[in-house]
Amino acid sequence: MRRPVRSILVLIPTLAALGLLTAAASDQDAVYRARFDAMMKAGGVVTHYDPMEVVPGARSAVPLRVATAAERSIRGDALDRATAYAGANNSRVLIVWRNGTVQREAYFGAADRTTQIVSKSLSKPLGAIAVGRAIALGRIKSLDQPVADFIPEWTSTPKAAILVRHLLDMRSGMLGQMTSPDPAHPINRAYLGPDHDRVLIHDYPLVDVPGTRFGYSNAVADMIALLIERATGMRYAEFIGREVLTPIGAPGGRIWVDRPGGLAHSGCCMTLPAESWLRLGVLLLDDGMAGRRRLLPRGYVTQMTTPTPQNPYYGLGVWVAGRYVKRRGFTGVDGPGPQVLHGAPYADRTLFLFDGNANQVVYISPATRMVIVRVGDAPPRQPTEWDNSVLPNLLIDGIVPRKGEQKPVPQPEPAA
């Protein structure tokens, strides 16, 4: 029987659409393979982030005020030694802020106050700040709201037990950070795929009961961008720029997205000038207040800096001092991967920090009202390796105490 002409006319655009979808999928796979091959060639490290999306910041960012001689509260020799240590360890920027003023600002090589620095995992605490801001705006109910309220694809699955806080404290139960040479492995697809939002929602595996195990993960941190976008209806870059950076007077930058108009990588590699990271540290030091404006819920910073039983050194996106250990790993105290050296206990037991690959660090010392930023390239391993305790201890010990000012209590030693 002869097929009606009308059916043929309907079939033609359908086949055309299928052809376009097939071509698009082929193009995405080609992009993914090119990224994967480049990462493998570089020894498992991503060295090029493309494409990037603009993150707006304060339109007329005024530099932070530099302390006068009378306002300087850290001895010059301590500042000089800290600057020398930073300079000898491939730093591009060192900024020391205390009690409202910059005590020392040092740039190395071609860097200056406008230089965009690839921040690595400094992006993770920024994700926690973004969630706090969304809670303050009423777009997210609380840290204990199910993520499935925003990712309904997880409803009626084991992932429905994942709470917002689990994405931030790395207890989601989803696959932790690892490496694999297999291009089909979800750890690679979730990081490099131009459709990594789809992988995160549908393909990234749940391996533990949510809330029961610490599993540091870039993929899980990238879900914060998805959460913020679905909760607020704004692009992640726009939300960060409008609701976080602009109110604190911070310059903006750029963020890596999986494809033009696609999902941002909220767990890694936003670029910002060093001063913007300093201002974020000051925001947390001031319990989420930007001047007289409250950006984060009262007490949210306390929740950020409270560790979990599964990892006594990690809160919501930030690392906390806890009890002294000589080496602390990103995947847990005894977990695989890099182990950060602490040659001595921190001089302030309340210290917490943003800590990223290549020893990008923002130290926040509540007891001394000090924020220290060190960003740059990976320090050399020889003649000595980077020691995470050197900068804060040098600078805290160098404080010239004012009347009534007490020395902070140092980080406690391990229990006997």
Short mmCIF file of C-alpha atoms in Angstrom, two decimals:
data_model
loop_
_atom_site.label_atom_id
_atom_site.label_comp_id
_atom_site.label_asym_id
_atom_site.label_seq_id
_atom_site.Cartn_x
_atom_site.Cartn_y
_atom_site.Cartn_z
CA MET A 1 0.00 0.00 0.00
CA ARG A 2 1.25 3.44 -0.87
CA ARG A 3 2.16 5.53 2.24
CA PRO A 4 0.23 8.78 2.54
CA VAL A 5 2.18 11.90 1.51
CA ARG A 6 1.34 13.54 4.88
CA SER A 7 3.16 10.77 6.79
CA ILE A 8 6.23 11.21 4.61
CA LEU A 9 6.24 14.97 5.24
CA VAL A 10 6.14 14.36 9.02
CA LEU A 11 8.91 11.77 8.78
CA ILE A 12 11.33 14.03 6.89
CA PRO A 13 11.79 16.66 9.67
CA THR A 14 11.92 13.88 12.26
CA LEU A 15 14.81 12.22 10.43
CA ALA A 16 16.50 15.61 10.05
CA ALA A 17 16.23 16.24 13.79
CA LEU A 18 17.67 12.81 14.53
CA GLY A 19 20.54 13.58 12.21
CA LEU A 20 21.26 16.84 14.03
CA LEU A 21 21.16 15.09 17.40
CA THR A 22 23.55 12.41 16.16
CA ALA A 23 25.92 15.06 14.79
CA ALA A 24 25.75 17.02 18.05
CA ALA A 25 26.52 13.90 20.08
CA SER A 26 29.44 13.12 17.78
CA ASP A 27 30.77 16.67 18.18
CA GLN A 28 30.49 16.43 21.99
CA ASP A 29 32.34 13.14 22.00
CA ALA A 30 35.11 14.63 19.88
CA VAL A 31 35.45 17.56 22.31
CA TYR A 32 35.57 15.17 25.25
CA ARG A 33 38.22 12.96 23.66
CA ALA A 34 40.39 15.96 22.83
CA ARG A 35 40.18 17.14 26.45
CA PHE A 36 40.84 13.66 27.80
CA ASP A 37 43.85 13.09 25.54
CA ALA A 38 45.30 16.49 26.52
CA MET A 39 44.88 15.67 30.22
CA MET A 40 46.57 12.28 29.81
CA LYS A 41 49.43 13.86 27.86
CA ALA A 42 49.91 16.36 30.72
CA GLY A 43 50.17 13.59 33.29
CA GLY A 44 46.55 13.62 34.41
CA VAL A 45 46.38 17.38 34.97
CA VAL A 46 44.13 19.84 33.16
CA THR A 47 46.25 22.79 32.04
CA HIS A 48 43.78 24.58 29.76
CA TYR A 49 40.26 25.63 30.71
CA ASP A 50 37.95 26.28 27.79
CA PRO A 51 35.45 27.77 27.39
CA MET A 52 35.38 30.39 30.12
CA GLU A 53 32.43 32.54 31.18
CA VAL A 54 32.65 36.01 32.70
CA VAL A 55 31.99 36.31 36.43
CA PRO A 56 30.96 39.90 37.13
CA GLY A 57 32.30 41.76 40.13
CA ALA A 58 32.15 45.21 41.66
CA ARG A 59 32.19 47.75 38.84
CA SER A 60 34.48 50.15 40.66
CA ALA A 61 36.41 47.94 43.04
CA VAL A 62 38.37 50.15 45.42
CA PRO A 63 41.63 48.60 46.65
CA LEU A 64 41.70 47.60 50.28
CA ARG A 65 43.24 50.21 52.53
CA VAL A 66 46.94 49.77 53.31
CA ALA A 67 47.97 50.25 56.94
CA THR A 68 49.85 53.37 57.88
CA ALA A 69 52.96 53.00 60.02
CA ALA A 70 50.86 53.72 63.12
CA GLU A 71 48.24 51.11 62.12
CA ARG A 72 50.72 48.34 61.34
CA SER A 73 50.31 45.63 63.96
CA ILE A 74 52.75 43.01 62.64
CA ARG A 75 56.50 43.48 62.99
CA GLY A 76 58.38 44.32 59.82
CA ASP A 77 60.80 41.43 60.20
CA ALA A 78 57.91 38.94 60.36
CA LEU A 79 56.34 40.45 57.25
CA ASP A 80 59.72 40.33 55.47
CA ARG A 81 60.27 36.68 56.37
CA ALA A 82 56.77 35.76 55.22
CA THR A 83 57.32 37.60 51.94
CA ALA A 84 60.65 35.83 51.41
CA TYR A 85 59.04 32.44 52.09
CA ALA A 86 56.25 33.16 49.61
CA GLY A 87 58.71 34.41 47.00
CA ALA A 88 60.93 31.35 47.34
CA ASN A 89 57.94 29.07 46.76
CA ASN A 90 56.68 30.13 43.33
CA SER A 91 54.06 32.48 44.73
CA ARG A 92 52.55 35.13 42.51
CA VAL A 93 50.78 37.07 45.25
CA LEU A 94 50.97 37.36 49.03
CA ILE A 95 48.52 39.60 50.90
CA VAL A 96 48.38 39.94 54.66
CA TRP A 97 45.34 41.71 56.14
CA ARG A 98 44.65 42.40 59.80
CA ASN A 99 42.05 44.44 61.68
CA GLY A 100 40.78 46.29 58.64
CA THR A 101 43.97 47.11 56.77
CA VAL A 102 46.51 45.42 54.49
CA GLN A 103 49.75 44.89 56.39
CA ARG A 104 51.73 43.60 53.40
CA GLU A 105 50.95 43.20 49.71
CA ALA A 106 53.59 41.53 47.56
CA TYR A 107 53.49 40.57 43.88
CA PHE A 108 56.05 38.37 42.19
CA GLY A 109 57.13 38.20 38.55
CA ALA A 110 54.64 39.86 36.22
CA ALA A 111 51.69 39.61 38.63
CA ASP A 112 49.85 42.66 39.96
CA ARG A 113 46.58 43.36 41.76
CA THR A 114 44.56 42.77 38.58
CA THR A 115 46.15 39.42 37.65
CA GLN A 116 43.61 36.63 37.26
CA ILE A 117 44.77 33.63 39.27
CA VAL A 118 43.57 30.08 38.55
CA SER A 119 42.29 29.27 42.00
CA LYS A 120 42.04 25.46 41.89
CA SER A 121 39.98 24.25 44.87
CA LEU A 122 39.60 27.68 46.44
CA SER A 123 36.38 27.47 44.43
CA LYS A 124 34.94 24.92 46.89
CA PRO A 125 34.52 27.29 49.86
CA LEU A 126 33.12 29.85 47.44
CA GLY A 127 30.47 27.26 46.57
CA ALA A 128 29.64 26.98 50.28
CA ILE A 129 29.34 30.77 50.47
CA ALA A 130 27.02 30.70 47.45
CA VAL A 131 24.77 28.17 49.19
CA GLY A 132 24.72 30.32 52.32
CA ARG A 133 23.71 33.33 50.26
CA ALA A 134 20.93 31.33 48.57
CA ILE A 135 19.67 30.28 52.02
CA ALA A 136 19.70 33.91 53.16
CA LEU A 137 17.64 34.82 50.08
CA GLY A 138 15.14 32.06 50.78
CA ARG A 139 15.96 30.14 47.61
CA ILE A 140 17.22 27.15 49.60
CA LYS A 141 15.41 26.29 52.86
CA SER A 142 18.37 25.00 54.82
CA LEU A 143 21.48 22.87 54.71
CA ASP A 144 19.28 19.89 55.54
CA GLN A 145 16.99 20.27 52.54
CA PRO A 146 17.12 17.26 50.17
CA VAL A 147 19.02 17.97 46.97
CA ALA A 148 16.28 16.03 45.14
CA ASP A 149 14.02 19.06 45.70
CA PHE A 150 16.19 20.72 43.04
CA ILE A 151 17.24 17.62 41.10
CA PRO A 152 13.91 15.77 40.85
CA GLU A 153 15.61 13.19 38.66
CA TRP A 154 16.88 11.74 41.97
CA THR A 155 13.42 11.38 43.50
CA SER A 156 12.61 7.79 44.48
CA THR A 157 16.27 6.77 44.07
CA PRO A 158 18.90 6.19 46.78
CA LYS A 159 20.31 9.64 45.92
CA ALA A 160 17.14 11.19 47.36
CA ALA A 161 18.84 10.86 50.79
CA ILE A 162 21.56 13.36 49.82
CA LEU A 163 21.15 16.66 51.69
CA VAL A 164 22.52 20.06 50.63
CA ARG A 165 25.10 19.91 53.42
CA HIS A 166 26.38 16.57 52.09
CA LEU A 167 27.49 18.24 48.85
CA LEU A 168 29.51 20.76 50.88
CA ASP A 169 31.01 18.53 53.57
CA MET A 170 31.85 15.77 51.06
CA ARG A 171 29.59 13.13 52.61
CA SER A 172 27.28 12.71 49.63
CA GLY A 173 28.08 9.01 49.33
CA MET A 174 28.99 9.54 45.68
CA LEU A 175 32.25 8.35 44.15
CA GLY A 176 35.24 10.12 45.70
CA GLN A 177 38.22 11.65 43.92
CA MET A 178 40.36 9.16 42.02
CA THR A 179 42.19 8.75 38.72
CA SER A 180 41.51 6.41 35.83
CA PRO A 181 43.10 6.01 32.38
CA ASP A 182 39.74 4.80 31.05
CA PRO A 183 38.04 7.49 28.92
CA ALA A 184 34.66 5.88 29.64
CA HIS A 185 35.05 6.14 33.42
CA PRO A 186 32.54 8.52 35.04
CA ILE A 187 35.33 10.27 36.99
CA ASN A 188 36.66 11.53 33.65
CA ARG A 189 33.29 12.12 31.98
CA ALA A 190 32.08 14.13 34.98
CA TYR A 191 35.16 16.36 34.83
CA LEU A 192 35.84 16.84 31.13
CA GLY A 193 32.60 16.13 29.33
CA PRO A 194 30.84 18.98 27.50
CA ASP A 195 27.67 17.49 28.99
CA HIS A 196 28.98 16.96 32.51
CA ASP A 197 25.66 18.15 33.95
CA ARG A 198 23.98 15.08 32.43
CA VAL A 199 26.74 12.81 33.76
CA LEU A 200 26.46 14.29 37.25
CA ILE A 201 22.70 13.80 37.37
CA HIS A 202 22.32 10.42 35.67
CA ASP A 203 25.63 8.57 35.58
CA TYR A 204 27.80 9.54 38.55
CA PRO A 205 27.67 6.58 40.93
CA LEU A 206 26.51 6.45 44.53
CA VAL A 207 28.88 4.13 46.41
CA ASP A 208 28.01 4.77 50.08
CA VAL A 209 24.98 5.71 52.14
CA PRO A 210 24.80 9.55 52.18
CA GLY A 211 26.14 11.06 55.38
CA THR A 212 28.22 8.06 56.43
CA ARG A 213 31.59 8.54 54.74
CA PHE A 214 33.92 11.41 53.73
CA GLY A 215 34.69 11.33 50.02
CA TYR A 216 36.42 14.45 48.65
CA SER A 217 35.29 14.94 45.07
CA ASN A 218 35.51 17.58 42.35
CA ALA A 219 32.42 16.11 40.72
CA VAL A 220 30.34 16.49 43.89
CA ALA A 221 31.58 20.08 44.28
CA ASP A 222 30.50 20.78 40.69
CA MET A 223 26.94 19.88 41.68
CA ILE A 224 26.81 23.14 43.66
CA ALA A 225 26.57 25.07 40.40
CA LEU A 226 23.66 22.87 39.34
CA LEU A 227 22.00 23.35 42.75
CA ILE A 228 22.39 27.15 42.68
CA GLU A 229 21.13 27.47 39.11
CA ARG A 230 18.03 25.39 39.77
CA ALA A 231 17.35 27.05 43.12
CA THR A 232 17.76 30.64 41.89
CA GLY A 233 17.09 30.56 38.15
CA MET A 234 20.38 32.40 37.61
CA ARG A 235 23.59 31.37 35.92
CA TYR A 236 26.14 30.32 38.54
CA ALA A 237 28.60 32.98 37.36
CA GLU A 238 25.89 35.66 37.52
CA PHE A 239 24.82 34.59 41.02
CA ILE A 240 28.39 34.63 42.34
CA GLY A 241 29.02 38.02 40.77
CA ARG A 242 25.77 39.72 41.76
CA GLU A 243 25.12 38.17 45.17
CA VAL A 244 28.62 37.56 46.55
CA LEU A 245 31.43 39.49 44.85
CA THR A 246 29.67 42.78 44.16
CA PRO A 247 28.37 43.27 47.74
CA ILE A 248 31.87 42.77 49.18
CA GLY A 249 33.46 45.12 46.64
CA ALA A 250 35.49 42.35 44.98
CA PRO A 251 36.69 42.32 41.38
CA GLY A 252 35.26 39.56 39.18
CA GLY A 253 36.90 37.09 36.86
CA ARG A 254 36.02 34.03 34.81
CA ILE A 255 34.80 30.50 35.38
CA TRP A 256 35.25 27.29 33.41
CA VAL A 257 32.05 25.94 31.84
CA ASP A 258 31.60 22.59 30.12
CA ARG A 259 30.33 24.22 26.90
CA PRO A 260 29.14 27.69 25.86
CA GLY A 261 26.04 28.33 27.94
CA GLY A 262 26.56 25.05 29.80
CA LEU A 263 27.17 24.21 33.46
CA ALA A 264 29.99 25.86 35.39
CA HIS A 265 32.67 23.93 37.24
CA SER A 266 31.97 25.19 40.75
CA GLY A 267 34.52 22.85 42.31
CA CYS A 268 37.60 24.10 40.54
CA CYS A 269 39.41 26.69 38.59
CA MET A 270 37.53 29.97 38.74
CA THR A 271 39.95 32.83 38.11
CA LEU A 272 39.84 35.91 40.32
CA PRO A 273 42.41 38.49 41.45
CA ALA A 274 44.01 37.59 44.78
CA GLU A 275 42.26 40.47 46.51
CA SER A 276 38.85 38.91 45.79
CA TRP A 277 39.87 35.78 47.70
CA LEU A 278 41.05 37.98 50.56
CA ARG A 279 37.70 39.77 50.69
CA LEU A 280 35.91 36.41 50.83
CA GLY A 281 38.07 35.49 53.82
CA VAL A 282 37.17 38.76 55.54
CA LEU A 283 33.48 38.07 54.86
CA LEU A 284 33.74 34.81 56.79
CA LEU A 285 35.81 36.43 59.53
CA ASP A 286 32.91 38.88 59.97
CA ASP A 287 30.28 36.11 60.19
CA GLY A 288 28.89 36.81 56.73
CA MET A 289 28.54 40.59 57.14
CA ALA A 290 29.65 42.94 54.36
CA GLY A 291 29.77 46.24 56.18
CA ARG A 292 26.28 46.63 57.62
CA ARG A 293 24.72 44.20 55.17
CA ARG A 294 24.20 40.57 56.14
CA LEU A 295 24.98 38.27 53.20
CA LEU A 296 25.01 34.92 55.02
CA PRO A 297 22.62 33.69 57.70
CA ARG A 298 23.71 34.42 61.26
CA GLY A 299 25.81 31.49 62.47
CA TYR A 300 26.34 30.06 58.97
CA VAL A 301 30.11 30.53 59.23
CA THR A 302 30.07 28.49 62.44
CA GLN A 303 28.43 25.68 60.50
CA MET A 304 31.02 26.06 57.74
CA THR A 305 33.84 25.66 60.25
CA THR A 306 32.33 22.73 62.16
CA PRO A 307 33.86 19.42 61.02
CA THR A 308 32.05 16.10 60.75
CA PRO A 309 32.81 12.85 62.57
CA GLN A 310 33.89 11.40 59.23
CA ASN A 311 36.64 14.03 58.82
CA PRO A 312 37.66 16.20 61.79
CA TYR A 313 39.57 18.56 59.46
CA TYR A 314 36.84 19.49 56.98
CA GLY A 315 33.70 21.56 57.38
CA LEU A 316 31.59 23.02 54.57
CA GLY A 317 34.15 23.65 51.83
CA VAL A 318 36.82 24.80 54.30
CA TRP A 319 39.57 23.01 56.20
CA VAL A 320 39.78 23.51 59.97
CA ALA A 321 42.72 23.23 62.34
CA GLY A 322 41.41 20.45 64.55
CA ARG A 323 44.07 18.55 66.48
CA TYR A 324 47.58 18.78 65.14
CA VAL A 325 48.70 16.26 62.54
CA LYS A 326 51.97 16.57 60.66
CA ARG A 327 50.36 15.62 57.36
CA ARG A 328 46.77 16.05 56.26
CA GLY A 329 45.46 14.64 52.98
CA PHE A 330 42.72 16.02 50.78
CA THR A 331 40.97 12.65 50.69
CA GLY A 332 41.18 12.27 54.47
CA VAL A 333 43.94 12.14 57.05
CA ASP A 334 45.09 8.71 55.89
CA GLY A 335 43.56 8.78 52.41
CA PRO A 336 45.41 8.44 49.10
CA GLY A 337 46.79 11.42 47.20
CA PRO A 338 48.76 14.51 48.24
CA GLN A 339 49.53 14.95 51.94
CA VAL A 340 50.02 18.57 53.03
CA LEU A 341 52.91 19.12 55.45
CA HIS A 342 52.36 20.98 58.73
CA GLY A 343 55.78 21.30 60.35
CA ALA A 344 54.30 22.69 63.56
CA PRO A 345 50.88 23.21 65.14
CA TYR A 346 49.04 26.31 63.99
CA ALA A 347 49.56 29.21 66.41
CA ASP A 348 45.77 29.76 66.42
CA ARG A 349 43.59 26.77 67.21
CA THR A 350 40.55 28.50 65.65
CA LEU A 351 42.27 28.94 62.27
CA PHE A 352 40.46 27.68 59.18
CA LEU A 353 41.42 27.89 55.53
CA PHE A 354 40.62 27.62 51.87
CA ASP A 355 43.13 25.12 50.49
CA GLY A 356 43.61 24.26 46.84
CA ASN A 357 45.98 22.32 44.64
CA ALA A 358 49.39 23.94 44.11
CA ASN A 359 49.14 25.19 47.71
CA GLN A 360 46.77 28.02 46.91
CA VAL A 361 45.79 29.07 50.43
CA VAL A 362 43.57 31.56 52.23
CA TYR A 363 44.26 31.39 55.98
CA ILE A 364 41.62 32.90 58.28
CA SER A 365 42.61 33.42 61.92
CA PRO A 366 39.59 34.51 64.00
CA ALA A 367 41.59 34.87 67.22
CA THR A 368 43.91 37.45 65.64
CA ARG A 369 41.51 38.90 63.03
CA MET A 370 43.98 38.08 60.28
CA VAL A 371 43.53 36.85 56.70
CA ILE A 372 46.50 35.70 54.63
CA VAL A 373 46.36 34.89 50.91
CA ARG A 374 49.07 32.99 49.07
CA VAL A 375 48.32 32.14 45.42
CA GLY A 376 50.58 31.11 42.60
CA ASP A 377 52.21 28.11 41.03
CA ALA A 378 53.07 24.86 42.79
CA PRO A 379 56.02 25.30 45.17
CA PRO A 380 59.18 23.33 44.39
CA ARG A 381 59.67 20.06 46.24
CA GLN A 382 63.39 20.75 46.75
CA PRO A 383 65.33 21.74 48.76
CA THR A 384 62.31 21.65 51.09
CA GLU A 385 58.61 21.16 50.44
CA TRP A 386 55.86 23.66 51.17
CA ASP A 387 54.87 23.79 54.85
CA ASN A 388 51.28 24.92 55.45
CA SER A 389 52.04 26.16 58.96
CA VAL A 390 54.91 28.54 58.14
CA LEU A 391 53.07 31.65 56.93
CA PRO A 392 50.34 31.85 59.58
CA ASN A 393 52.75 31.04 62.41
CA LEU A 394 55.34 33.58 61.28
CA LEU A 395 52.74 36.31 61.05
CA ILE A 396 50.81 35.44 64.22
CA ASP A 397 54.06 35.30 66.18
CA GLY A 398 54.98 38.67 64.67
CA ILE A 399 51.92 40.47 66.02
CA VAL A 400 52.70 43.47 68.20
CA PRO A 401 50.03 43.11 70.88
CA ARG A 402 47.96 46.13 71.76
CA LYS A 403 46.72 46.80 75.28
CA GLY A 404 44.41 44.02 76.41
CA GLU A 405 45.20 41.81 73.40
CA GLN A 406 45.87 38.18 74.28
CA LYS A 407 48.00 35.66 72.38
CA PRO A 408 45.85 33.03 70.66
CA VAL A 409 45.70 29.49 71.98
CA PRO A 410 47.69 27.21 69.64
CA GLN A 411 46.35 24.15 67.87
CA PRO A 412 46.19 21.24 70.33
CA GLU A 413 48.41 18.22 70.02
CA PRO A 414 46.80 14.82 69.36
CA ALA A 415 45.07 13.19 72.30
CA ALA A 416 47.33 10.79 74.17
#
